[in-house]
Every structure is written in C-alpha cells, then in structure tokens.
Tab-separated table of C-alpha atoms in Angstrom:
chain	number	residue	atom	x	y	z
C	1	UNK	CA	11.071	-17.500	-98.841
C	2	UNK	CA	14.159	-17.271	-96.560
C	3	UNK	CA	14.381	-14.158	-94.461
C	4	UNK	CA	17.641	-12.716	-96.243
C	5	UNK	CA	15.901	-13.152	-99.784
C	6	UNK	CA	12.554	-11.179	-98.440
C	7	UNK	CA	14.677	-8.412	-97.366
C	8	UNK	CA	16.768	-8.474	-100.378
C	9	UNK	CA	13.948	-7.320	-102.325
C	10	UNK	CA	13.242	-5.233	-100.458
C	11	UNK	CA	16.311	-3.422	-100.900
C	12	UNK	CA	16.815	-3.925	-104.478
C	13	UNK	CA	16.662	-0.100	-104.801
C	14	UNK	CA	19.231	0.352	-102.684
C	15	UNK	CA	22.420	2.068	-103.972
C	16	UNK	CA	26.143	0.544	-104.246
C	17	UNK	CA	28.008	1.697	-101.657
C	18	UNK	CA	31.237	1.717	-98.874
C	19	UNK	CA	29.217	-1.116	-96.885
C	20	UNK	CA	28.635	-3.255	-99.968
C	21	UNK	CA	31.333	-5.915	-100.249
C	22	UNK	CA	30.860	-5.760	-96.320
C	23	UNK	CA	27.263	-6.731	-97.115
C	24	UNK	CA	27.629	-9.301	-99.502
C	25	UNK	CA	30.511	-11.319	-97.567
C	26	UNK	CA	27.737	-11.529	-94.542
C	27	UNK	CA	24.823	-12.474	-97.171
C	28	UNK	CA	26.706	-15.089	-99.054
C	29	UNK	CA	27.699	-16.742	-95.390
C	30	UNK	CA	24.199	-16.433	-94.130
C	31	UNK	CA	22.852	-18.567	-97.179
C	32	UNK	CA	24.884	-21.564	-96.002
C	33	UNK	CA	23.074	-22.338	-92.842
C	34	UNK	CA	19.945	-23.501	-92.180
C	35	UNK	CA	17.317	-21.141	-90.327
C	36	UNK	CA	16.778	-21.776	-86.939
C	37	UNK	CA	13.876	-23.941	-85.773
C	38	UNK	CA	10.953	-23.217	-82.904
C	39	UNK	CA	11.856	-25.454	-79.995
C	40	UNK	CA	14.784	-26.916	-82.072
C	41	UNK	CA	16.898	-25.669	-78.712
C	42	UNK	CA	17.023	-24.241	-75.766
C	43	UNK	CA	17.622	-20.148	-77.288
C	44	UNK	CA	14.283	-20.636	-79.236
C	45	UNK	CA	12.258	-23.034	-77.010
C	46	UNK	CA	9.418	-20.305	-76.287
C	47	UNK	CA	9.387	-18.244	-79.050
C	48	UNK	CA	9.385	-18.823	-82.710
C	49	UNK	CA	11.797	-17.141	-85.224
C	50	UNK	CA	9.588	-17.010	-87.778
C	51	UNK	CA	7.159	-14.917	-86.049
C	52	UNK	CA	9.701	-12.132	-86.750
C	53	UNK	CA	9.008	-12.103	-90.361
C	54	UNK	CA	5.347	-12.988	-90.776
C	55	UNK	CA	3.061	-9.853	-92.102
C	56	UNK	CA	5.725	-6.930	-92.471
C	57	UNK	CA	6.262	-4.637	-94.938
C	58	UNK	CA	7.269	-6.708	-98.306
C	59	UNK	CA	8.012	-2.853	-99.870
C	60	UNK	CA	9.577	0.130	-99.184
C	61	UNK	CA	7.097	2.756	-97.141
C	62	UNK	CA	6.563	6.627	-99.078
C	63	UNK	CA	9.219	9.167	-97.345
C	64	UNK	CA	7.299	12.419	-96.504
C	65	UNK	CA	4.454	13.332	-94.727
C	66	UNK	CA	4.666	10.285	-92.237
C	67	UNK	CA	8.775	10.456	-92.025
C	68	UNK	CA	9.983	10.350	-88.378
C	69	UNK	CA	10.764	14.039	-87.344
C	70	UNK	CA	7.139	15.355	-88.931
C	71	UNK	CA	4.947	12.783	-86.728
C	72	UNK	CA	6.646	12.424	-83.549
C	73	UNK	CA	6.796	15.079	-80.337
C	74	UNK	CA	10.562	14.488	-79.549
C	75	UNK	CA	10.505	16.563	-76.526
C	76	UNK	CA	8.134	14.186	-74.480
C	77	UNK	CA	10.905	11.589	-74.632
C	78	UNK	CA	13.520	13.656	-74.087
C	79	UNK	CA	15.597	13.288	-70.589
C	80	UNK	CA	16.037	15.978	-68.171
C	81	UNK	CA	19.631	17.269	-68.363
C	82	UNK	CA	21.165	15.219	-71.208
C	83	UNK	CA	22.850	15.516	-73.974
C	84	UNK	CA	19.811	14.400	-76.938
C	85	UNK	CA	20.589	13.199	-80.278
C	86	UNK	CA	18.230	12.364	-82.700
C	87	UNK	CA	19.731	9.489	-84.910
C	88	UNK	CA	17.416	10.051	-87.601
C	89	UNK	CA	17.000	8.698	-91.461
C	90	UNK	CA	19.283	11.306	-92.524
C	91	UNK	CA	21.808	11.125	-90.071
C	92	UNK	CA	22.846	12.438	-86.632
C	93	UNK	CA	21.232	15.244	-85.017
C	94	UNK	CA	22.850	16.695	-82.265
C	95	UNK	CA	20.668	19.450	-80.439
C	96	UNK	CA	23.514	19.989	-78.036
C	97	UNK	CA	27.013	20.567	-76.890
C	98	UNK	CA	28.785	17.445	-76.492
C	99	UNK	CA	30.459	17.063	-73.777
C	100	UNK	CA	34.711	17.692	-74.139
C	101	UNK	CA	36.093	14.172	-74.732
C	102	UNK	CA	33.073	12.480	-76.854
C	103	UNK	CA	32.536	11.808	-79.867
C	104	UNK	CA	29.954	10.375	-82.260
C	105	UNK	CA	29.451	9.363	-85.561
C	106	UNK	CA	26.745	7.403	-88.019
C	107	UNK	CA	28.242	4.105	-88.696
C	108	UNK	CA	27.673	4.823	-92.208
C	109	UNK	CA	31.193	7.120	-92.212
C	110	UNK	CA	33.237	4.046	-90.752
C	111	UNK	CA	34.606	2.242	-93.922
C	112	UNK	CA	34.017	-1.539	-94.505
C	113	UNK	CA	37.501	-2.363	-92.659
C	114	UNK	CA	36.819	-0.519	-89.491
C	115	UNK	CA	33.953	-2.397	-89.351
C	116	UNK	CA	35.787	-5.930	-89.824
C	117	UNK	CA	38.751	-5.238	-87.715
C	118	UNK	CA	37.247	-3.490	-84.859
C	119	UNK	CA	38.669	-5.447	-81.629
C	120	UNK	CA	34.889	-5.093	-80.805
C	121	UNK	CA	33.190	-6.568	-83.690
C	122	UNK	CA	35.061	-10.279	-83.704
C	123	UNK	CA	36.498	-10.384	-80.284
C	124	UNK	CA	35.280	-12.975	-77.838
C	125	UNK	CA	31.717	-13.827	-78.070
C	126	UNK	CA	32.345	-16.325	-75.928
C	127	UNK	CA	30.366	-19.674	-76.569
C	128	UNK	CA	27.673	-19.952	-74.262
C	129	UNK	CA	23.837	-20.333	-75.342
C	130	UNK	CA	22.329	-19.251	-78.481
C	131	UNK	CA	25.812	-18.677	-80.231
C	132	UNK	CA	24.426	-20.376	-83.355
C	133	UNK	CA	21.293	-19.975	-83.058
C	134	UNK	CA	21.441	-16.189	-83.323
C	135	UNK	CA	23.958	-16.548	-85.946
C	136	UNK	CA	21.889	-16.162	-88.448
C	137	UNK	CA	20.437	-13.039	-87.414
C	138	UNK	CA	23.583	-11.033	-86.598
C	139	UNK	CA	24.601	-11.910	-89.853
C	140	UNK	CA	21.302	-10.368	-91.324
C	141	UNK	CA	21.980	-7.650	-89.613
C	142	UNK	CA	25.487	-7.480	-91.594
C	143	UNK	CA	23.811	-8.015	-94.982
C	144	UNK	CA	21.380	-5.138	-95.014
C	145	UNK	CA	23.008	-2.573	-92.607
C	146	UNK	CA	21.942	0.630	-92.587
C	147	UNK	CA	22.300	2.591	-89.714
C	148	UNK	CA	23.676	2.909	-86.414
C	149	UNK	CA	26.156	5.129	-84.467
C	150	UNK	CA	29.806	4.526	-83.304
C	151	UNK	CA	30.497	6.311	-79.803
C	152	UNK	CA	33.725	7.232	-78.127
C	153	UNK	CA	34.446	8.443	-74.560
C	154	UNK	CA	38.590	9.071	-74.171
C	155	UNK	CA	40.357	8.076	-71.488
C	156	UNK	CA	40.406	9.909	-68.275
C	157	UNK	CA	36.940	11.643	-68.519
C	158	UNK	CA	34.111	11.469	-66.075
C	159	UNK	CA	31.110	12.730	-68.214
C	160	UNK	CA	28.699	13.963	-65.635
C	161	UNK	CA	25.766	14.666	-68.073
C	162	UNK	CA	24.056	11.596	-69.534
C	163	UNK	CA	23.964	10.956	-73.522
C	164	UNK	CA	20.613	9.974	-74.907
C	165	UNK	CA	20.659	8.541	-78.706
C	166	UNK	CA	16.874	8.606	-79.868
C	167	UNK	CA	16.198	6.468	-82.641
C	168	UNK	CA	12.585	4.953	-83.776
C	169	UNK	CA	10.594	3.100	-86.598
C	170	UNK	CA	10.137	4.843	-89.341
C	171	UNK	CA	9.352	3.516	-92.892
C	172	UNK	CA	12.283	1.068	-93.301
C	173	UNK	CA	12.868	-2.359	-92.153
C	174	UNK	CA	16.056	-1.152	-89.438
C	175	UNK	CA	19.202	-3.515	-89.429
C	176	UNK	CA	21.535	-0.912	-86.801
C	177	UNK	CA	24.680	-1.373	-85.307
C	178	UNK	CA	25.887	0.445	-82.826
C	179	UNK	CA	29.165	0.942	-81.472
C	180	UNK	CA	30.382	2.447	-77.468
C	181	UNK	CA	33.962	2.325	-76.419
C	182	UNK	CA	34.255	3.867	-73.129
C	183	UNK	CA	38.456	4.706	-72.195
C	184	UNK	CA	40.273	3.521	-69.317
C	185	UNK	CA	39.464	5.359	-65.920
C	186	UNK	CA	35.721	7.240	-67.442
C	187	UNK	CA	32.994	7.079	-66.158
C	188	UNK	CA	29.535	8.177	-68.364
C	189	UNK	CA	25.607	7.291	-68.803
C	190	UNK	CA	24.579	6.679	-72.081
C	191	UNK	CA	20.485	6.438	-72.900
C	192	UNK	CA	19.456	4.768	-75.863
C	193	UNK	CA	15.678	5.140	-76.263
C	194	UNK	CA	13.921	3.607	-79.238
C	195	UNK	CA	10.465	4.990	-80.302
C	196	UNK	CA	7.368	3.485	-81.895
C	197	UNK	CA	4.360	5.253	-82.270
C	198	UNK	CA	3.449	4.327	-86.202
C	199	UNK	CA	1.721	1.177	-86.810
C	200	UNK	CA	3.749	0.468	-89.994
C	201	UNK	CA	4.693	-3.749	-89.432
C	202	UNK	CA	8.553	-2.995	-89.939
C	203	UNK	CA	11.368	-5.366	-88.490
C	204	UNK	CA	13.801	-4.155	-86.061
C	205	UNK	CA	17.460	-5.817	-85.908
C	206	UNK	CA	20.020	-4.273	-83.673
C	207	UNK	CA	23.716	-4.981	-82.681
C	208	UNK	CA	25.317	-3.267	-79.991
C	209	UNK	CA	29.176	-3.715	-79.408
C	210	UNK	CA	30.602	-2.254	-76.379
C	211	UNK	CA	34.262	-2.178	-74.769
C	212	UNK	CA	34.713	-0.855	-71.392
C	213	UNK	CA	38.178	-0.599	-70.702
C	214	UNK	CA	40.545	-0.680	-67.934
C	215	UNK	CA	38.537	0.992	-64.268
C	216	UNK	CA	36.262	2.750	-66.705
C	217	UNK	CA	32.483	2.839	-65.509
C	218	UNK	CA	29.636	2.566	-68.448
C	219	UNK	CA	25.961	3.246	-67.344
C	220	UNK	CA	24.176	1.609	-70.272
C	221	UNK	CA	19.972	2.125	-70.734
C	222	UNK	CA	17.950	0.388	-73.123
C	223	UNK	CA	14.699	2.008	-73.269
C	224	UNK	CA	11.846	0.134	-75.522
C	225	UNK	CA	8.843	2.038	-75.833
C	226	UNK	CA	7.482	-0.009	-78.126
C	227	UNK	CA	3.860	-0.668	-79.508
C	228	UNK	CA	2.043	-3.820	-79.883
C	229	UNK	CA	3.199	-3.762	-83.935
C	230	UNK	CA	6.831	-3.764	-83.415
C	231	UNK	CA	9.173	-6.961	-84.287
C	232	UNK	CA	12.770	-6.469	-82.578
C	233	UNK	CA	15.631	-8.673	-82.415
C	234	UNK	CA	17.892	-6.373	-80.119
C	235	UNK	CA	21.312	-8.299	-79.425
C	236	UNK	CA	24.175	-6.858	-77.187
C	237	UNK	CA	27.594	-7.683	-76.854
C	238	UNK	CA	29.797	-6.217	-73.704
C	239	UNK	CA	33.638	-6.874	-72.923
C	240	UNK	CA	34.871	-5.522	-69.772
C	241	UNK	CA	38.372	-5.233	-68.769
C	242	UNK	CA	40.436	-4.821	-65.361
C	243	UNK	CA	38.865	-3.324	-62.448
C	244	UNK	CA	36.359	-1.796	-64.795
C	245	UNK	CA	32.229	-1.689	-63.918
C	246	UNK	CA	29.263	-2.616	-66.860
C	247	UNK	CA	25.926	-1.365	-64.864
C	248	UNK	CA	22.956	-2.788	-67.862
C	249	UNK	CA	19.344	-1.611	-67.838
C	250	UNK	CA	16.776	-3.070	-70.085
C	251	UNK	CA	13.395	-1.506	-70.210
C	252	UNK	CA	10.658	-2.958	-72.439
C	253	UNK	CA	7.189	-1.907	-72.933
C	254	UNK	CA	5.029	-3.976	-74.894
C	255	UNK	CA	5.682	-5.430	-78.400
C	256	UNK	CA	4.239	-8.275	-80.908
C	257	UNK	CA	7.621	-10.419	-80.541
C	258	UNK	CA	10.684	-9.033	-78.816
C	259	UNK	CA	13.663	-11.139	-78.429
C	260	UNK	CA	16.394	-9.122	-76.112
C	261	UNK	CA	19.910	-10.677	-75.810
C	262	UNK	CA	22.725	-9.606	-73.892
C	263	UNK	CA	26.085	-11.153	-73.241
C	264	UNK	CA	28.444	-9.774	-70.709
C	265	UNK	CA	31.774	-10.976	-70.731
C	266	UNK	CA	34.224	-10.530	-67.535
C	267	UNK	CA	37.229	-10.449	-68.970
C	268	UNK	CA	39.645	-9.344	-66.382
C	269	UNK	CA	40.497	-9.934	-62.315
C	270	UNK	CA	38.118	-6.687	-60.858
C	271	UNK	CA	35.767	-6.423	-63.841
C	272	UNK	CA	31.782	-6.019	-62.792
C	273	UNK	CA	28.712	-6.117	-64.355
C	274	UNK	CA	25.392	-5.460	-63.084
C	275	UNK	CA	22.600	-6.330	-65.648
C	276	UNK	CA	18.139	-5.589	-64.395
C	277	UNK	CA	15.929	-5.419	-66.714
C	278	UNK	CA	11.975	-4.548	-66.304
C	279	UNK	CA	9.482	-5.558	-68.715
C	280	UNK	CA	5.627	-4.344	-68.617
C	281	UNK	CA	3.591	-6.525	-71.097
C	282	UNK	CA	-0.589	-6.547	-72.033
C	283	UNK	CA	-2.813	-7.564	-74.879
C	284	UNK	CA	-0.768	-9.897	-76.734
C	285	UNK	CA	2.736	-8.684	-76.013
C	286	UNK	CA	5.528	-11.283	-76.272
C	287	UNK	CA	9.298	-10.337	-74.899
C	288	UNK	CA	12.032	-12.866	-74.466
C	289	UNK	CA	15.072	-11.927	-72.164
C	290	UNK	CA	18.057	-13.899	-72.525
C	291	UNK	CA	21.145	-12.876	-70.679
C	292	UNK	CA	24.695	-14.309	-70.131
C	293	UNK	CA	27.588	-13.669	-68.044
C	294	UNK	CA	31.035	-15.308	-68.365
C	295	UNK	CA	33.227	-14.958	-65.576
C	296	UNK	CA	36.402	-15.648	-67.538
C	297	UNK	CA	39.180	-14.359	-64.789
C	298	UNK	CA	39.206	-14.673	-61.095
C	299	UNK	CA	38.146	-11.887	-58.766
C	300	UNK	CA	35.459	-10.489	-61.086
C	301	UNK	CA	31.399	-10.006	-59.323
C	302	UNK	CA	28.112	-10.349	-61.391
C	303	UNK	CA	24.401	-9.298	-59.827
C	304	UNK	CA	21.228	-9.595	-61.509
C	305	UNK	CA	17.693	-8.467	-61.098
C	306	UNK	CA	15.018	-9.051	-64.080
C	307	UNK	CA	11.119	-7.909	-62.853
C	308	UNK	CA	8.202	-8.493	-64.956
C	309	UNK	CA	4.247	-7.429	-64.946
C	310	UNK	CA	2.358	-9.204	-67.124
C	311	UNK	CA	-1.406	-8.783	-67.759
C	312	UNK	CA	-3.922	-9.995	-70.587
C	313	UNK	CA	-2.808	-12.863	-72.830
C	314	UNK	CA	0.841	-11.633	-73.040
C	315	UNK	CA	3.987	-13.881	-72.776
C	316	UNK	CA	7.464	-13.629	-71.096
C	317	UNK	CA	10.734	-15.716	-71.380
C	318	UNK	CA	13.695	-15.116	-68.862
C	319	UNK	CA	17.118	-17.448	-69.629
C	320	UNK	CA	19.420	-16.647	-68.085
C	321	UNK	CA	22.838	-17.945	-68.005
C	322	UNK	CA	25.674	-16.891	-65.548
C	323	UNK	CA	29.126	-19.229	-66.273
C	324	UNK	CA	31.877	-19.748	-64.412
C	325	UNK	CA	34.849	-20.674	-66.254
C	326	UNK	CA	37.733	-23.173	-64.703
C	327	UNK	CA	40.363	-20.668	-63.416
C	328	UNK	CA	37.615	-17.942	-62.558
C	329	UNK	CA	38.355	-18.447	-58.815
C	330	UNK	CA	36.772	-16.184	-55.925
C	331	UNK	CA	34.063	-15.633	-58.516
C	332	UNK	CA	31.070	-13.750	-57.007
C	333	UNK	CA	27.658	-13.630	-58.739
C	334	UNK	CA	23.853	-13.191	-57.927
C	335	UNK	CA	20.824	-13.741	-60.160
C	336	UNK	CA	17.146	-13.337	-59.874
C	337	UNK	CA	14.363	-13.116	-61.884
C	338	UNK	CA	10.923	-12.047	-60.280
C	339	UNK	CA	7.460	-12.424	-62.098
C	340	UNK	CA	3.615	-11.006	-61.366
C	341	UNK	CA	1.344	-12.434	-63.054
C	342	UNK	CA	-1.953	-9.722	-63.755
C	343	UNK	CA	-4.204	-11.941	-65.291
C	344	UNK	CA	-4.985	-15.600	-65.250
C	345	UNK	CA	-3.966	-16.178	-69.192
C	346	UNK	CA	-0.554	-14.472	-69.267
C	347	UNK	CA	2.257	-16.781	-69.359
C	348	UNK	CA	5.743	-16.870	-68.172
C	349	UNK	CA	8.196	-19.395	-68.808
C	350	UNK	CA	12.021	-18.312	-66.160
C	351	UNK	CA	14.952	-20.450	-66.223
C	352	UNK	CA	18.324	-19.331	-64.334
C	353	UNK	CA	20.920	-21.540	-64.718
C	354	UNK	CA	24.307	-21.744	-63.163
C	355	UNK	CA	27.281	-23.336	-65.179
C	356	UNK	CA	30.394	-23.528	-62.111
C	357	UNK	CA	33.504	-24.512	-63.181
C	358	UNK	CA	35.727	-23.775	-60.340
C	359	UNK	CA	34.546	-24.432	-55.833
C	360	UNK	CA	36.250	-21.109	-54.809
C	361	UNK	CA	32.977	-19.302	-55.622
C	362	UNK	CA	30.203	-17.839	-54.129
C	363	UNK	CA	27.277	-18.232	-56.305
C	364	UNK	CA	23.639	-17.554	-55.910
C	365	UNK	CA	20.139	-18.259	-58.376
C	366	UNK	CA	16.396	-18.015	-58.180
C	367	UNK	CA	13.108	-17.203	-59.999
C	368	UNK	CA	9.546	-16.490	-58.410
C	369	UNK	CA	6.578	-16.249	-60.355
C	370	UNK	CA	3.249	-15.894	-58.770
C	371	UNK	CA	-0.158	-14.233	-59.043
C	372	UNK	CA	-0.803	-10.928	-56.768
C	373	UNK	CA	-1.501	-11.247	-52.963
C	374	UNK	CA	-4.805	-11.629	-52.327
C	375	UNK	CA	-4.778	-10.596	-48.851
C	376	UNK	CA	-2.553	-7.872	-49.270
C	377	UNK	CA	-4.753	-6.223	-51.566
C	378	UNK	CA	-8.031	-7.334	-49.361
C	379	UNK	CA	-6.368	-5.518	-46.538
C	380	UNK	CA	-6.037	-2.392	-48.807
C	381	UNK	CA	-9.857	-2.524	-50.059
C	382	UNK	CA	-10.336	-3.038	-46.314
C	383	UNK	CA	-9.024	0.654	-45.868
C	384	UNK	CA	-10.991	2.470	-48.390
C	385	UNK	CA	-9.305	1.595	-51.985
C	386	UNK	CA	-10.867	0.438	-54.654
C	387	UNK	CA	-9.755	-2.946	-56.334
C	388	UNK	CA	-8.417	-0.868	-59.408
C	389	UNK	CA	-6.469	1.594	-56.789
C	390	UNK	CA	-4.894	-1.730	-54.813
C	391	UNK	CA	-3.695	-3.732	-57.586
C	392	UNK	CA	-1.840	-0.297	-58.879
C	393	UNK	CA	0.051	0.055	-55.632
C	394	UNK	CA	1.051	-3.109	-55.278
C	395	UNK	CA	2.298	-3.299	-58.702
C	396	UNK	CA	3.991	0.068	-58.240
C	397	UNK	CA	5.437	-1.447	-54.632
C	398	UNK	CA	6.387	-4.791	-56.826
C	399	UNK	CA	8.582	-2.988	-59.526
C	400	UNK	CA	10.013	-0.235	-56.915
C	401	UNK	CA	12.712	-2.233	-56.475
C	402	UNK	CA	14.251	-2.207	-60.031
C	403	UNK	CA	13.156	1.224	-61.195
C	404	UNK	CA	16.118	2.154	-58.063
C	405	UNK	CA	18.835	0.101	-60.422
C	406	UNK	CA	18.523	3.511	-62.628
C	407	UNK	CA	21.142	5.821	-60.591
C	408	UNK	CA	20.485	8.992	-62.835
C	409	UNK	CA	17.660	10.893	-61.054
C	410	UNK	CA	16.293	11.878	-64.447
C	411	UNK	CA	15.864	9.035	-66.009
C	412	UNK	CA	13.887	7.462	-63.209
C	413	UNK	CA	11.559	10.001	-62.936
C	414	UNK	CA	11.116	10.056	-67.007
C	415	UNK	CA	10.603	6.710	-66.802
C	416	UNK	CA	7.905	6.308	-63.926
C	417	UNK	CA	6.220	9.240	-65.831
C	418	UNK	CA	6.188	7.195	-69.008
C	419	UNK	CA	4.820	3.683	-67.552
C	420	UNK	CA	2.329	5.967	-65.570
C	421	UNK	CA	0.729	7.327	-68.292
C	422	UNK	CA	1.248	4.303	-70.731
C	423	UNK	CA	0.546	0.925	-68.536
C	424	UNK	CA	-1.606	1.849	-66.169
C	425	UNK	CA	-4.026	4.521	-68.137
C-alpha cells in the first residue's frame, strides 16, 4: 500500500474541517508521483524510505490513561529561565508570560489561505539536493496535517528570555508544521524540544518554515530526545534576509530511522547562517543529516560544524551541501563534519560537497571519521582510570567543542545533564 493510502485510513475518522480542501489539493498531487526509491539517488543513498512506514500503528491509539500530559514529568525537560509551552493534543499550553512582542498560535486557527499564501510556505526552496525526492513527503505532511504552531516576534524586539515549544509522541501518527517569523532588527532563542518516552511505533513528519528578516538574529534549537521506536522525517526550511544572522542547532539522541533536513537559504548581501548539529547514536539507531546552504547574493558567510558518537550497530549519514551561486561574489563559507566511531560495527557514511559558481570566494570542506585514540586513552589508564572512565572523557573532550555552539547558558547545561544521564548511564 502507498504511504498516503495507509495513513488515510488511518484517519478515516477524522472530521471535515478548515484544513480540508487544503488537505485534499496536497493528497490528490501526492498520488501522481512515484515514491522514492533506496539508492535511486544521492538524498536516499543510505537510508531507505520505506523503513519509515514498516511496523507502525495501522489504527488510531485509546486517548486516556496513556495521553501525553498523564505519563510524562514535563518539568525534567523543562529549560532554566524560559518561557515553556506545552503544544499538546489539545492545543497550546502556555505556563508563562510571554514575552511583550510575541505571539503564538496552533496552526490549526490559521485558515487554509494563510497557509497557501504565506511568503514562507512557497517561497524559494531553492533547487539543490533532495528537492524531489522529499517531495513526496512534504506533501504528506500537507495531506494529513494536524498540528503545529505559527510564531511571531515583531520588529524591533530583543527577547532576552528563550521560548521553548515542547511537543512529543503521543497516540497519533504527527504530520506538524510549524511556522517562526522573526521581524527586522530582533533578536530571540527559540527551543523546540520533542519528547519520546512511549514505545507506541507512531510516525513523525515535521515542516518548519522560518523567515528571518532584515538584521534580525534567530537562535533556533532542535532538541530530539528520541527513543529507539521513533520514525521522524523532520524537514526545515530557513530564508534569511539583509544583514540578518540564522545560528541552527540540531541535537539528536537515538532513534529507529531519523532523516533530518535543513536548507538555509542566503538570500541577501550580509545574511549569515551558522548550522552544528550533534548526534549520539547506540543499539540500532539510524540518523541521516542532510544540510544545504545557498549563497544566493554576494557578501553573505556560512560555518558549519556536525559531531557524531556512534556506538553498537548504529548508523550515521552526513550530506552536506554548501552552493555558491554565479553572482554570490566574496562568498565566505566553512564546513566540517567530525565522526567517532565507539564500536567496531557502527557505520558512518560523510560527504561534504562544495558546488562554486563564482572565484571571488573563500571556501573551505572536510570530514574525519576515525575510531578513538588508543594512546590517548592508554596514557589515561596509565594514570589511574579505568577503560570505562577514559573512553567517557575523551568522548566528553570530543563533543566539547559543539555543545559551546549553544550560546544560552541554560540550555547547555540542560543538555549535558540530559546526555549524562541518558548516553553514558
């Protein structure tokens, strides 16, 4: 059965509503092209679309007892010092005061043309790779919608206190789009963190749309505490404008298949975008990264730092894709994607590539990928650690680096406490 059909039935209970004509225009367009294929191209040569649909939930799970607020300690994930929403199956949560100048809402109270006509939802997605490939599962993500969250920061506002949207798996298949728009000359953090602690075999699809305009600065964390059940297919889509700053973090913990894609488009002379990404993977864990940057106008800078620890049988993909259009002189961008390898049967497959259009650029690329020094950690057991003790520190020395890429305090130390306590016990 073709995924939109499974998950068609799936909904069949599902009630007519503002989103349905919105729905059906996406469903009737997805039917008209063919699935993609494992190792049919380069956006799905190491990991296998179908994977996301084999063994979940064919039915609806029962609402109650196991619903998301009744089985879940919230305040363990919570952030120091921000702002926490709970987006929830039945709607927003806010436990505090926003900040003046924000607002949110559950994409559910945006009518079908807001949606449609959104300079966010349509504009750009520039080419580059994967375009069709993950066609087919934004426009899933269109056909069964049913949550999500549009943000807005005005203009003029420098939000001091970060904004963390919880979300989780709960007992529906998710298909969420989310929505930021960040006003010219504001600066704010905003924290997604998605939770998984049931063991229900649910499928995750998530589109993020964000517009940073003119010298506004977005902090943007992706936080995937996921367990080894979860299936996601988390896509995001950034346009930044004149003299404005992206800064991307991407954390991901675990998962049965996780494909992450981010494209980051550098619209304007003076637009930045800094995009790391840290991914901690055992048992059977499978996470594949791909990234893109477009520098479309001249003048605009692009770094890039993806780490990975991989242990057991698990498997990593980096692509990465950083292109330079024709008239995108003075161009500046750096990319890097580091690797340790834990175990002798975990896999990792890195390819940065570099796409230059225009010789007034300065443009740098590179990928290690190695197993753990040997001598290093000899010279520890040497002074008194065990081998357990060693490999820790050096793993903890190996991802330092990245974990600095978070700027807010809080976050960092919520997150070191997490993979503490979750990779390493």
């Amino acid at each position: 059965m073709r995924p939109e059909f499974f998950f068609s039935n799936y909904f069949r209970n599902i009630k007519s509503d503002e989103f349905q004509a919105y729905r059906n225009k996406a469903l009737k367009e997805i039917t008209g092209y063919e699935w993609p294929k494992f190792k049919k191209s380069e956006f799905w040569k190491y990991t296998d679309p179908s994977v996301f649909f084999e063994g979940i939930d064919s039915a609806p799970l029962p609402i109650g007892e196991s619903s998301f607020l009744n089985t879940i300690d919230i305040d363990k994930y919570l952030v120091e010092d921000a702002v926490n929403i709970l987006d929830t199956e039945d709607g927003l949560l806010i436990r505090d005061v926003l900040p003046q100048g924000i607002t949110i809402e559950n994409i559910n109270a945006l009518d079908a043309s807001s949606l449609t006509t959104t300079n966010i939802e349509l504009k750009h997605h520039i080419g580059g790779n994967g375009k069709q490939e993950k066609r087919n599962f934004l426009l899933l993500n269109k056909s069964y919608l049913n949550s999500g969250f549009n943000l807005k920061i005005e203009d003029n506002k420098n939000i001091d206190i970060p904004i963390q949207i919880i979300y989780t798996k709960g007992n529906s298949h998710v298909f969420r789009k989310n929505i930021i728009e960040i006003g010219k000359f504001s600066k704010a953090t905003v924290i997604e963190t998605y939770i998984s602690e049931n063991k229900n075999n649910l499928f995750f699809n998530i589109d993020t749309q964000i517009n940073v305009a003119e010298s506004a600065n977005l902090s943007h964390y992706k936080l995937e505490l996921s367990n080894s059940h979860d299936r996601i297919f988390n896509n995001v889509n950034v346009n930044i404008n004149k003299d404005a700053f992206y800064n991307n973090f991407y954390f991901t913990n675990g998962g049965n298949t996780i494909k992450n894609n981010i494209e980051s488009n550098l619209l304007e002379e003076g637009a930045e975008t800094s995009l790391n990404g840290l991914y901690l993977l055992k048992n059977k864990n499978q996470v594949d990264n791909t990234t893109i940057i477009n520098h479309i106008k001249p003048n605009t800078k692009s770094r890039q730092l993806y780490k990975g620890l991989l242990n057991d049988e698990s498997k990593a993909v980096f692509d990465g894709l950083v292109e330079i259009f024709k008239n995108a002189k003075l161009s500046d961008s750096n990319q890097l994607n580091q690797n340790m390898l834990l175990s002798k049967t975990a896999t990792i497959n890195s390819m940065p590539q570099l796409v230059i259009g225009n010789d007034d650029v300065k443009c740098s690329h590179g990928s290690t990928s190695g197993q753990m020094d040997k001598n290093q950690l000899f010279y520890l057991q040497s002074r008194g650690m065990s081998k357990e003790e060693g490999s820790k520190l050096l793993s903890r020395a190996f991802i330092n680096e990245i974990l600095l890429k978070l700027e807010d305090e809080n976050t960092r130390s919520f997150l070191i406490n997490f993979i503490n306590e979750s990779f390493w016990s």
